[in-house]
Tab-separated table of C-alpha atoms in Angstrom:
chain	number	residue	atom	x	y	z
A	1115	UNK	CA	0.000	0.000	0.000
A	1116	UNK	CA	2.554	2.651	0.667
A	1117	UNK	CA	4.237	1.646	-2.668
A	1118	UNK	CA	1.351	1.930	-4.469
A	1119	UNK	CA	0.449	5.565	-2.784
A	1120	UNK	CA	3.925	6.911	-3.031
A	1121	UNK	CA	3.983	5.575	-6.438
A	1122	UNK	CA	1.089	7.270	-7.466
A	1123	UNK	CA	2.504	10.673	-5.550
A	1124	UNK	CA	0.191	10.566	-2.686
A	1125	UNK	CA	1.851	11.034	0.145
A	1126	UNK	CA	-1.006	12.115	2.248
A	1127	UNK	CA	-2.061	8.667	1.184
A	1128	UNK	CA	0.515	6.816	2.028
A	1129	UNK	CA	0.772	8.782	5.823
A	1130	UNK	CA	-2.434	7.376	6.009
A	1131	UNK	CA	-1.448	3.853	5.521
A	1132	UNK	CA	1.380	4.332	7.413
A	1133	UNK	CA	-1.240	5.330	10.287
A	1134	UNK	CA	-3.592	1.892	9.308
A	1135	UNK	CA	-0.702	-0.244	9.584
A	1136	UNK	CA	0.129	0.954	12.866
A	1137	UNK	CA	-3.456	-0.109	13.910
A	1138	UNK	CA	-3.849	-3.403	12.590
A	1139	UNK	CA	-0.459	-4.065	14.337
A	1140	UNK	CA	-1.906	-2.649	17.685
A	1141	UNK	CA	-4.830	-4.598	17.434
A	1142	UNK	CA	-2.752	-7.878	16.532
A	1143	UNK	CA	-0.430	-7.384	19.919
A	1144	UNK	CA	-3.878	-6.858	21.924
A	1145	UNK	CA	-4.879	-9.944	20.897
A	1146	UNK	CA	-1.352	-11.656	21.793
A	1147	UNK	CA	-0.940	-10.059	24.828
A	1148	UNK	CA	-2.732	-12.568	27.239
A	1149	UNK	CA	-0.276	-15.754	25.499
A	1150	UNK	CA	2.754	-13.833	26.160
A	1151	UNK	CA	1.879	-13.221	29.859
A	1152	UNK	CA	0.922	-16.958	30.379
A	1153	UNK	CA	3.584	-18.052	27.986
A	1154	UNK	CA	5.805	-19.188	31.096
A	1155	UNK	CA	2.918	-21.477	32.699
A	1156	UNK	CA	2.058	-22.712	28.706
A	1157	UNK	CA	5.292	-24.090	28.008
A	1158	UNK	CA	5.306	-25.676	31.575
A	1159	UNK	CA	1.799	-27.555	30.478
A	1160	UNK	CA	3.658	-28.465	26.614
A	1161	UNK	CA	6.513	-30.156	28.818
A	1162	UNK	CA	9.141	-27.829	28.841
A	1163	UNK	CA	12.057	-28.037	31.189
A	1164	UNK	CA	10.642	-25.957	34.436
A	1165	UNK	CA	14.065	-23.665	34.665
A	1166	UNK	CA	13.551	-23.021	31.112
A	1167	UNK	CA	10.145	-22.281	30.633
A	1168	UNK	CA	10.371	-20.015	33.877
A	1169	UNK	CA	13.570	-17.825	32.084
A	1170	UNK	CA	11.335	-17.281	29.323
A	1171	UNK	CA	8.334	-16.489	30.753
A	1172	UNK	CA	10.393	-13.476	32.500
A	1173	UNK	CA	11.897	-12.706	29.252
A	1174	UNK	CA	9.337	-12.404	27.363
A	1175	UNK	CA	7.324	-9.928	29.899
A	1176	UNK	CA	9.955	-7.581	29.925
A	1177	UNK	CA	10.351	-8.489	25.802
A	1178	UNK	CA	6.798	-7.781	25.163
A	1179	UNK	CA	6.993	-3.934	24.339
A	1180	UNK	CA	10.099	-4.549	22.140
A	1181	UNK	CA	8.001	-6.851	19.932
A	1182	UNK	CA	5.811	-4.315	19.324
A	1183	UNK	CA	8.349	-1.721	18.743
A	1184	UNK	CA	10.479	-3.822	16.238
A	1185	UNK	CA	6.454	-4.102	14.313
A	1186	UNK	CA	6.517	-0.033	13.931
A	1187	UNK	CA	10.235	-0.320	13.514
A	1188	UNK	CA	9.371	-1.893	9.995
A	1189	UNK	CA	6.838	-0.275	8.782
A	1190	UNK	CA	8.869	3.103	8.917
A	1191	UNK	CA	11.889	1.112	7.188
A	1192	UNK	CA	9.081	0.450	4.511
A	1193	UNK	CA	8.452	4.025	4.234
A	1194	UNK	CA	11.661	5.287	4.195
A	1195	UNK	CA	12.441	2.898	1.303
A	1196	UNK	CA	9.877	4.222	-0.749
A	1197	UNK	CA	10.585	7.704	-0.271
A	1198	UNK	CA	13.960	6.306	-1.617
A	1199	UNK	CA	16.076	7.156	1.752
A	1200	UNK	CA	17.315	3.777	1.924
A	1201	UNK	CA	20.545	5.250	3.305
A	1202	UNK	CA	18.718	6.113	6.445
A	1203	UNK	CA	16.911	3.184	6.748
A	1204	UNK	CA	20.460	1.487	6.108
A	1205	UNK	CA	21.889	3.763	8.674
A	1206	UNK	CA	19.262	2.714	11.384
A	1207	UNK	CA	19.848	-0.925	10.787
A	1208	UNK	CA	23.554	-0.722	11.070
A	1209	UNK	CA	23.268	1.257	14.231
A	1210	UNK	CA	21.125	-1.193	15.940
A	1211	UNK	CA	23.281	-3.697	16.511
A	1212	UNK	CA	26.120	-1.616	17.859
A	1213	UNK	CA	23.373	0.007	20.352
A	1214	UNK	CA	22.191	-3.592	21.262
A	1215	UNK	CA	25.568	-4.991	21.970
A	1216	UNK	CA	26.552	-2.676	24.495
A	1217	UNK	CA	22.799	-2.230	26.067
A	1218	UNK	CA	23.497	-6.706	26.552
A	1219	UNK	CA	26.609	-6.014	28.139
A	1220	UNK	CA	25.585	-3.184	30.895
A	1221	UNK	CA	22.455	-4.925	31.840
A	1222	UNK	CA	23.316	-9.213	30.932
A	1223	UNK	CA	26.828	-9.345	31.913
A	1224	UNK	CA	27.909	-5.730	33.803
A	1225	UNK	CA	25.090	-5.408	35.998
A	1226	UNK	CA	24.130	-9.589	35.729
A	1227	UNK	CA	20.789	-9.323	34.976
A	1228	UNK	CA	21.164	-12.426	32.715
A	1229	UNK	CA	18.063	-13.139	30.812
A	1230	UNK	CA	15.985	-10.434	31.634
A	1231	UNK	CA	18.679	-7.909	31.157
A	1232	UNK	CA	18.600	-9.104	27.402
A	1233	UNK	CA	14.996	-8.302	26.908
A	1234	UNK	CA	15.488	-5.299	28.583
A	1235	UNK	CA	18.741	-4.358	26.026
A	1236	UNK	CA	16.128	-5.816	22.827
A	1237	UNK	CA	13.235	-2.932	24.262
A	1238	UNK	CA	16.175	-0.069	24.454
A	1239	UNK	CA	17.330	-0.594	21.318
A	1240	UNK	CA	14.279	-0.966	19.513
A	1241	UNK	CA	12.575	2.427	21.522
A	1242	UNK	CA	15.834	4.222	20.203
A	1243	UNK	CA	15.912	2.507	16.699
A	1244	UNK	CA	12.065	3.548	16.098
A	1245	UNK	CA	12.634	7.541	17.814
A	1246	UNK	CA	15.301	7.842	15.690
A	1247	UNK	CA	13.366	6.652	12.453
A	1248	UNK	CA	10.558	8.689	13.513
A	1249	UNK	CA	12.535	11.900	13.976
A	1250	UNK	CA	14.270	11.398	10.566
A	1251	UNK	CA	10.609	11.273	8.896
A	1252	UNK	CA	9.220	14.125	10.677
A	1253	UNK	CA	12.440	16.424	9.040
A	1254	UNK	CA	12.163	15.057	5.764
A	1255	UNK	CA	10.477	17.721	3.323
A	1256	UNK	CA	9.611	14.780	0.876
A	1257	UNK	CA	7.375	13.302	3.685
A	1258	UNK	CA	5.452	16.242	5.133
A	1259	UNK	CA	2.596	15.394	3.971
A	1260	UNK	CA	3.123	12.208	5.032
A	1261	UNK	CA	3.031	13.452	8.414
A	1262	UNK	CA	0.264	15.484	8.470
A	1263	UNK	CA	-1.967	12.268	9.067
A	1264	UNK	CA	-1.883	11.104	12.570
A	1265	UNK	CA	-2.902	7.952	14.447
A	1266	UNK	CA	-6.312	9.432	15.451
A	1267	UNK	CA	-7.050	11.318	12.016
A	1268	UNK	CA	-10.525	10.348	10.888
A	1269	UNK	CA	-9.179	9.226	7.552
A	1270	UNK	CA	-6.721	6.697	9.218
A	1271	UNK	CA	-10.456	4.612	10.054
A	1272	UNK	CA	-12.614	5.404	6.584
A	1273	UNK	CA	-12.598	2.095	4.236
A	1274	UNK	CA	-10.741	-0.237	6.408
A	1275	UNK	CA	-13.290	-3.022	5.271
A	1276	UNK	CA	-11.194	-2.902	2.145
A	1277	UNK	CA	-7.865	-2.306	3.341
A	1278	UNK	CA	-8.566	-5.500	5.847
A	1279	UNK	CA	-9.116	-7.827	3.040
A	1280	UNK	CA	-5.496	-7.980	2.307
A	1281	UNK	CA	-4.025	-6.473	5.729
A	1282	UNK	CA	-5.445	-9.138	7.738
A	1283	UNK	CA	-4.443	-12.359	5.632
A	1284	UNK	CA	-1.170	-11.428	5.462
A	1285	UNK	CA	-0.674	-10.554	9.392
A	1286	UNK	CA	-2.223	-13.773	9.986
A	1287	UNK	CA	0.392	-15.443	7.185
A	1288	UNK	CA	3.410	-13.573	9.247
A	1289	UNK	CA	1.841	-14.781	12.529
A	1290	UNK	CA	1.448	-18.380	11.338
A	1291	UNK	CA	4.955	-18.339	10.196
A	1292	UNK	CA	6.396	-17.156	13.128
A	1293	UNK	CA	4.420	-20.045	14.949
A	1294	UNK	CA	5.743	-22.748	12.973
A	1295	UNK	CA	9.715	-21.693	14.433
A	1296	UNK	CA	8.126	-21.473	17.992
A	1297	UNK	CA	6.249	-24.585	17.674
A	1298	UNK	CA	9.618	-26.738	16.662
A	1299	UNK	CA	11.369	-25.185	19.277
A	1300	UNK	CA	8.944	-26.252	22.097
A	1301	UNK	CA	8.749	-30.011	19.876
A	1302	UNK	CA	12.593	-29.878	20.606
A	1303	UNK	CA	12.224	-29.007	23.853
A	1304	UNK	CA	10.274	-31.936	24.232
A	1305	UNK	CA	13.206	-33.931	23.205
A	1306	UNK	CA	15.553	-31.949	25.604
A	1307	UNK	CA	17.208	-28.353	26.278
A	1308	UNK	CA	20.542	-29.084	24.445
A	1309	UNK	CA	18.165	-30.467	21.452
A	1310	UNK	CA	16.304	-27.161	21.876
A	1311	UNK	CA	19.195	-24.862	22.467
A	1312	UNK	CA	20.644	-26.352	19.084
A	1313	UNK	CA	17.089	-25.407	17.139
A	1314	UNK	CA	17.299	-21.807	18.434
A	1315	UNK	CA	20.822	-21.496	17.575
A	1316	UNK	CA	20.149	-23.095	14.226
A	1317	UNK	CA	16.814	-21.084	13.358
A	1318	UNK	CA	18.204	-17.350	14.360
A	1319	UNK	CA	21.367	-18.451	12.200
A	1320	UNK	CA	19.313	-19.205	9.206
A	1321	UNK	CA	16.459	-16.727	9.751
C-alpha cells in the first residue's frame, strides 16, 4: 500500500497507511498479549524443562513492548524505502546492533541481569531505533505530507473493510509463520534443552 500511494505521488495517502498499519499491528499485539503473559505457565503444560520455561516467561514480559516496537520499527523502514532514503533506513539498521551490543553487556553481563537484562537491552534498542526513524521522517520535506496524518485522524479509520481484506491475511500469514519456528522449538524441547538450544541457535542463524 505505501508503494502503491507513493507511487502514485500521494503522500497524504501513504501517511495514512502508514497510520492503518500501525493499527492493525496494535490490534494484533492486543490480541497476543494474554499468550505472552501466560507463555511461562504454557510451556510448563507443553513439557518444557521448568528452569527453562520459567527464564522465558520473565523474558518475554519484559520483551513484550520490544516486539511491538520492532512491528513499527518496519513499517517506517518500509516508508523510508519508498521515499527512496534507503541510506537512512540502512543507517538505522547498522546502528542497531552496535546500540544492542553494548545495552546486553551493561544490563546481561555488567550489571548480571542475565536473561531479563537481554529483553530489557532488545526494548532499548528498539525504543531508540524507532525515535530515531521517527525523527528522521518528521524532518524530511519529501514526507510532510506524510506526516500530516496522525494515528487518530478520521481518515486513518474510513474504508478499512477494504484495506482489511489484504491487511489481515497477510498478518495472519506472518503470525502463522512465526508459529511454525516457535512450535519446533517447544517439539525440541520436548526432546531436551541441548536439542532445543541447538534449534534456536540453528533457526536465528538461518532466519
Amino acid at each position: 500500500f505505501l508503494s502503491q500511494a507513493i507511487g502514485a505521488e500521494n503522500p497524504k495517502k501513504a501517511g495514512v497507511y502508514r497510520q492503518r498499519g500501525r493499527f492493525v499491528i496494535t490490534i494484533a499485539f492486543i490480541i497476543l498479549i494474554p499468550f505472552y503473559v501466560f507463555s511461562g505457565k504454557l510451556l510448563k503444560l507443553c513439557g518444557q524443562n521448568e528452569i527453562v520455561a520459567e527464564k522465558s516467561g520473565s523474558f518475554i514480559l519484559i520483551y513484550i513492548p520490544a516486539i511491538y516496537i520492532m512491528a513499527l520499527i518496519d513499517i517506517d523502514k518500509i516508508l523510508l524505502t519508498n521515499l527512496d532514503k534507503t541510506n537512512h533506513a540502512m543507517g538505522c539498521q547498522i546502528l542497531t546492533p552496535i546500540i544492542h551490543l553494548l545495552w546486553v553487556w551493561l544490563f546481561a553481563l555488567h550489571l548480571k541481569m542475565g536473561t531479563s537484562g537481554i529483553a530489557l537491552a532488545y526494548f532499548l534498542t528498539n525504543s531508540i531505533i524507532w525515535i530515531l526513524q521517527c525523527v528522521i521522517i518528521s524532518k524530511l520535506e519529501i514526507a510532510a505530507e506524510v506526516n500530516t496524518v496522525s494515528f487518530f485522524s478520521k481518515e486513518t479509520y474510513q474504508d478499512m473493510k477494504e484495506y482489511m481484506k489484504i491487511a489481515g491475511p497477510s498478518v495472519i500469514s506472518f503470525l502463522v509463520e512465526f508459529a511454525s519456528f516457535d512450535i519446533q522449538i517447544i517439539l525440541m524441547g520436548v526432546v531436551g534443552v541441548l536439542s532445543q538450544a541447538s534449534m534456536v541457535i540453528f533457526i536465528n542463524i538461518n532466519v
